[in-house]
Coordinates of N, CA and C and ligand atoms in Angstrom, one line a residue:
X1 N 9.6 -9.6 -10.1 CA 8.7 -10.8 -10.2 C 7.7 -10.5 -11.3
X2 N 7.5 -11.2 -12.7 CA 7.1 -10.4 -13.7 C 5.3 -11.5 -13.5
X3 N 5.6 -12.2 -12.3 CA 3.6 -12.7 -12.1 C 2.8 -12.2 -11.2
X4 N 3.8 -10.9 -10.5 CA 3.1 -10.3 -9.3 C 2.8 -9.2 -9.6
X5 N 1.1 -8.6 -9.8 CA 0.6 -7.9 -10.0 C 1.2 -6.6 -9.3
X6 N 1.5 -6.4 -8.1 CA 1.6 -5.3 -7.6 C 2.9 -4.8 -8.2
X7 N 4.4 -5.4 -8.3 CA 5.3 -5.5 -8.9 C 5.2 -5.1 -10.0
X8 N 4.5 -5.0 -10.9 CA 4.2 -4.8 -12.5 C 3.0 -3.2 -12.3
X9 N 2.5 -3.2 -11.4 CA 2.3 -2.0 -10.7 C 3.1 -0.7 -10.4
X10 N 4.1 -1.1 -9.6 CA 5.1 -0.6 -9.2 C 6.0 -0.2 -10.7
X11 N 6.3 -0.7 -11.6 CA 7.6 -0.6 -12.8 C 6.3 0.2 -13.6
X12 N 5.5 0.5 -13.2 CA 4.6 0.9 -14.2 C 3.6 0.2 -15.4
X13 N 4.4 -1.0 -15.4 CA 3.5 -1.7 -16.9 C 2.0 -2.0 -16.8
X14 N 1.6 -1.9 -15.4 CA 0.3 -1.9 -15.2 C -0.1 -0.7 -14.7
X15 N -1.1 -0.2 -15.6 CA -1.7 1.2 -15.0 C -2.3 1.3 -13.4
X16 N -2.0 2.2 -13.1 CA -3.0 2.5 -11.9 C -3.3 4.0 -11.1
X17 N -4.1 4.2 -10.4 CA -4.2 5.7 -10.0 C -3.8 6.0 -8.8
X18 N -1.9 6.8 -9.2 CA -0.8 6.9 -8.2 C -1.1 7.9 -8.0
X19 N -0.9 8.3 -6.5 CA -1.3 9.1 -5.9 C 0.4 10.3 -5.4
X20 N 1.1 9.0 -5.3 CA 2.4 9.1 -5.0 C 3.5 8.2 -5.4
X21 N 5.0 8.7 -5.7 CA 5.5 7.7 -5.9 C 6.9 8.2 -6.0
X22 N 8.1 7.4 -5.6 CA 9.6 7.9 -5.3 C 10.3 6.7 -5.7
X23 N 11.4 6.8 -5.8 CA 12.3 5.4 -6.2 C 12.0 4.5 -5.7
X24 N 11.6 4.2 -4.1 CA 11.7 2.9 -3.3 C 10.1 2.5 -3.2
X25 N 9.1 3.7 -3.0 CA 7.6 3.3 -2.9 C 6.5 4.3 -3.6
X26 N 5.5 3.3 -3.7 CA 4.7 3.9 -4.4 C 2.8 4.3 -3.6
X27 N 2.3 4.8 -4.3 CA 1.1 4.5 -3.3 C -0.1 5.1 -4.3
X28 N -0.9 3.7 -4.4 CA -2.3 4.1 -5.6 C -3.2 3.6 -4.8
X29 N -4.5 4.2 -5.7 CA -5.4 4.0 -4.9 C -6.6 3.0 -5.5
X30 N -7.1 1.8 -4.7 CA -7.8 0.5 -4.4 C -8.7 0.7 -5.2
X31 N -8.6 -0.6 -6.2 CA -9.9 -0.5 -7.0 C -11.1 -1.0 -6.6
X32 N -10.9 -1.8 -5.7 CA -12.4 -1.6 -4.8 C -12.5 -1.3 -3.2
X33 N -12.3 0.4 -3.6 CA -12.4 1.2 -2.7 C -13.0 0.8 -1.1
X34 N -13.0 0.8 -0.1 CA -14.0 0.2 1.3 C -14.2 2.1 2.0
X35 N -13.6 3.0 1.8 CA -13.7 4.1 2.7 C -13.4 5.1 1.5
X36 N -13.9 6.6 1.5 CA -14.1 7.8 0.6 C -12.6 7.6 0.3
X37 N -11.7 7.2 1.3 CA -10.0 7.2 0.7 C -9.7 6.0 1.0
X38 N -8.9 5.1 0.3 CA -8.8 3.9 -0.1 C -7.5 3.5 -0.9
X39 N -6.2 3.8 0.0 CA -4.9 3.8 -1.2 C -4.1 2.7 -0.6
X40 N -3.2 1.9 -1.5 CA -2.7 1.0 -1.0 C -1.0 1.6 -1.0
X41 N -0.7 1.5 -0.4 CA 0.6 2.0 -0.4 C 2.2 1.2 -0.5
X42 N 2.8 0.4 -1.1 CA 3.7 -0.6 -2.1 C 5.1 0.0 -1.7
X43 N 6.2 -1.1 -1.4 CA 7.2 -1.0 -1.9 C 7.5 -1.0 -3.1
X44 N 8.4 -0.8 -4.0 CA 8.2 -1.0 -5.1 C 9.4 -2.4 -5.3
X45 N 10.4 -2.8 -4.6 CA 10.9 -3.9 -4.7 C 9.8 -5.0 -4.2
X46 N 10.0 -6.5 -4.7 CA 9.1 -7.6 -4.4 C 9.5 -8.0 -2.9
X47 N 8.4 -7.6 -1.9 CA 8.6 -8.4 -0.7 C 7.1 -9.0 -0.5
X48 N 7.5 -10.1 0.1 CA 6.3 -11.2 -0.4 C 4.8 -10.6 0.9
X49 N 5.4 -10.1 2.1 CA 4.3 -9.9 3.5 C 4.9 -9.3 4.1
X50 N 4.7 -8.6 5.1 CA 5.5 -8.1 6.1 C 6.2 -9.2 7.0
X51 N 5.6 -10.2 7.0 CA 6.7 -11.3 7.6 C 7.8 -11.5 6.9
X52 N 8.0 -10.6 5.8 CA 9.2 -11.2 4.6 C 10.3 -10.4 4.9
X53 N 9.8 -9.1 6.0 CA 10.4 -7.8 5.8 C 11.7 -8.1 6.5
X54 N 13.2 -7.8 5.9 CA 14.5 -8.0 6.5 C 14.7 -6.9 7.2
X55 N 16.1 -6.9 8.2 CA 16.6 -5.8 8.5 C 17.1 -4.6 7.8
X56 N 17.5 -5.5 6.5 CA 18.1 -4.4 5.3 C 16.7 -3.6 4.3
X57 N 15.6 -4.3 5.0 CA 14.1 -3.7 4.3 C 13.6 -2.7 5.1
X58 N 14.3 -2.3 6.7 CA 13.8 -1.8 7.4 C 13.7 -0.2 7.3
X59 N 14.7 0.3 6.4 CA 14.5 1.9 6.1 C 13.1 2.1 4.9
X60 N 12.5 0.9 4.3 CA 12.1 1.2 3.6 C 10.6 0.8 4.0
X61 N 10.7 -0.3 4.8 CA 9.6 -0.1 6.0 C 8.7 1.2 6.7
X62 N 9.9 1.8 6.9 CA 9.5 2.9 7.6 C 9.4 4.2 6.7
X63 N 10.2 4.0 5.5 CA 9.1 5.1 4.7 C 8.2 5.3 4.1
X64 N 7.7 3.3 4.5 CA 6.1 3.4 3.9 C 5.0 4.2 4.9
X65 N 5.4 4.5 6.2 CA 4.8 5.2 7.1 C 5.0 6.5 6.4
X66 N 6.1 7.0 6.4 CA 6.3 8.3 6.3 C 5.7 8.8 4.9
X67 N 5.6 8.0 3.9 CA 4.7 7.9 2.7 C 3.2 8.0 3.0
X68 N 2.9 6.8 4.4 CA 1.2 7.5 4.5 C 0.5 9.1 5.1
X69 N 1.5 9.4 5.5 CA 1.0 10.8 6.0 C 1.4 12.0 4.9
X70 N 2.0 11.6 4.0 CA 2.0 12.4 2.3 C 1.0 12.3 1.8
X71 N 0.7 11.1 1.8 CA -0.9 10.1 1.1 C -1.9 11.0 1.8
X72 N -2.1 10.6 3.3 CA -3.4 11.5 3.7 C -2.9 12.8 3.7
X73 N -2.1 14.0 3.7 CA -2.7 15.2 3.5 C -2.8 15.3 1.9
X74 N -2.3 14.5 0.8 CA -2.4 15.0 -0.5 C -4.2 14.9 -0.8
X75 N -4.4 13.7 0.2 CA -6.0 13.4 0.4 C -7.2 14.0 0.7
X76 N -6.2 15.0 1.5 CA -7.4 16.3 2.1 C -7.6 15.4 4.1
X77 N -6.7 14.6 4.3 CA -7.5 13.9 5.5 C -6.0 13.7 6.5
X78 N -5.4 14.7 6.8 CA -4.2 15.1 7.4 C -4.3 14.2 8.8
X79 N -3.3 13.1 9.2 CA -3.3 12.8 10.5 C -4.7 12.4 11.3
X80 N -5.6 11.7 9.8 CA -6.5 11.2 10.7 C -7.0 9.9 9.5
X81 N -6.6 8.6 9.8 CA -6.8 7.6 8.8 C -6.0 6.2 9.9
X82 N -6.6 5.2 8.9 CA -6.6 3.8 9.5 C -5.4 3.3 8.8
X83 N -4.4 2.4 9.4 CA -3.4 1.5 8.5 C -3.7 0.2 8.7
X84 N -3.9 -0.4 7.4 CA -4.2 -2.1 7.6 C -3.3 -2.9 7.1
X85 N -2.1 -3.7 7.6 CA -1.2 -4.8 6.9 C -1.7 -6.0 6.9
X86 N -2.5 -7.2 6.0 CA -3.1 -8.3 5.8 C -1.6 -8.5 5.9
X87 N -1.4 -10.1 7.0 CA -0.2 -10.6 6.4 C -0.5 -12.0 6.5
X88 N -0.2 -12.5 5.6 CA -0.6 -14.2 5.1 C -2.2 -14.2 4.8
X89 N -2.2 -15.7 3.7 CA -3.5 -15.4 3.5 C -4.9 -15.8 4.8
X90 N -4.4 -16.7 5.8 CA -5.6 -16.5 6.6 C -5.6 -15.1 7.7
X91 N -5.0 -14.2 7.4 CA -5.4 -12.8 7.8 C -6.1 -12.2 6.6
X92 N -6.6 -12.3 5.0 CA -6.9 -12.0 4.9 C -5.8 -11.5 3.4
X93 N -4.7 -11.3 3.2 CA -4.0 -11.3 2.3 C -3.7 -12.0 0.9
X94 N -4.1 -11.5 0.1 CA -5.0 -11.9 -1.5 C -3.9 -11.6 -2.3
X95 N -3.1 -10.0 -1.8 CA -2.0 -9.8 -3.5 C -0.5 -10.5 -2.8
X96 N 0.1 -11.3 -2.7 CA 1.4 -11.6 -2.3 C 2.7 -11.1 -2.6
X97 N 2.3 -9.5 -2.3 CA 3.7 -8.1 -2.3 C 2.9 -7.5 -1.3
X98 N 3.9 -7.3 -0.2 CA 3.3 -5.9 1.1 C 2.9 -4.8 0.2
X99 N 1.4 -4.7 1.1 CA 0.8 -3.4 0.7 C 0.5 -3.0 2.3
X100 N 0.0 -1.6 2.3 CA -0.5 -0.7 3.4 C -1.3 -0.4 2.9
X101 N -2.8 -0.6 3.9 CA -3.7 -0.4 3.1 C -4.1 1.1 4.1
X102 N -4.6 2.6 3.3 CA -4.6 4.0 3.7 C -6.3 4.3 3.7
X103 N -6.5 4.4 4.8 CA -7.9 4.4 4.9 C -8.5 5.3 5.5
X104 N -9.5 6.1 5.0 CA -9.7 7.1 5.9 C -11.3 8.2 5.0
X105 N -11.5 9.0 6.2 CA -12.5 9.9 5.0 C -13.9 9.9 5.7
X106 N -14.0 9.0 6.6 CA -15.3 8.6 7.3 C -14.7 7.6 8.4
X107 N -15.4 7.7 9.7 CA -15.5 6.7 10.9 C -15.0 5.5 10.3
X108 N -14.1 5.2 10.7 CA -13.5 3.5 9.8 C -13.7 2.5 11.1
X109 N -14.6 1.6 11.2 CA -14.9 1.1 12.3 C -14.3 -0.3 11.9
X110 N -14.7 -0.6 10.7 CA -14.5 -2.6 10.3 C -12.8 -2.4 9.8
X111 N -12.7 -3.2 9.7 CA -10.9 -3.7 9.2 C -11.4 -4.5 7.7
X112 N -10.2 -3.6 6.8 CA -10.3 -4.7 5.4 C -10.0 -5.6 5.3
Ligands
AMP201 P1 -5.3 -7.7 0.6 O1 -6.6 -8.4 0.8 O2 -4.8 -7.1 1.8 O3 -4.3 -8.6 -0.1 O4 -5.7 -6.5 -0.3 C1 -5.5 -6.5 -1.7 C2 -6.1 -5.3 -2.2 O5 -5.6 -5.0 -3.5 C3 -7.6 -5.3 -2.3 O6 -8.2 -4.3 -1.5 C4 -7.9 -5.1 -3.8 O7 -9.1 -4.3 -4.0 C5 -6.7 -4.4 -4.3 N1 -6.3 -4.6 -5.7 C6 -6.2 -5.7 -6.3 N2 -5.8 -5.5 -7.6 C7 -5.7 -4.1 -7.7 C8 -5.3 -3.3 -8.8 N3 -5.0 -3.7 -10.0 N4 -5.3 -1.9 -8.6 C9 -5.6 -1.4 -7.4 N5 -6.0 -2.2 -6.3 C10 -6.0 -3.5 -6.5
ZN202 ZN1 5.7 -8.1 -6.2

């Protein structure tokens, strides 16, 4: 999808500060940060929300989990952080490619 920011994220053409990243997902961190750690964590194929997610998306689903707990100890904040999925925009969902948003570093009381 060459009008979806996160997607152009993901292939690289847009810079950003990756924290992590493997053939299927990526994981940079939020340019406007809400918590000391603040990473959003990407498939790197275009799936529009988690409502988008297929059965054939589902191994990649689940290594976006296994990607956040790489995220928080590369972080310094091992097995102790918040996951937030905005899905659609009246939850709150602004970029239209699933992200995970990796939050953590301090008491995380509010939701992004
Ligand atoms: P959401 O409201 O769940 O769609 O969250 C979108 C998030 O993407 C927000 O927290 C933004 O700060 C973040 N964001 C938007 N553009 C960029 C970018 N170019 N690099 C890093 N984070 C971004
Ligand atoms: Zn995309």
């Amino acid at each position: 999808m060459d009008d979806c920011i996160f997607c152009q994220i993901g292939s690289g053409k847009i810079p950003a500060e990756v924290v992590y990243q493997d053939e299927t997902v990526m994981a940079f961190k939020d340019i406007h940060p809400k918590a000391p750690v603040h990473v959003l964590v990407i498939p790197k194929k275009h799936i529009a929300s988690a409502a988008d997610i297929t059965k054939a998306d589902l191994p990649i689903a689940a290594h976006i989990l296994e990607v956040a707990n790489i995220v928080a100890e590369k972080e310094g904040i091992p097995g102790a952080y918040k996951l937030v999925i905005n899905t659609g925009p009246s939850a709150g969902q602004v970029v239209m490619h699933l992200h995970m948003h990796l939050l953590g570093g301090k008491r995380i009381t509010a939701v992004v």
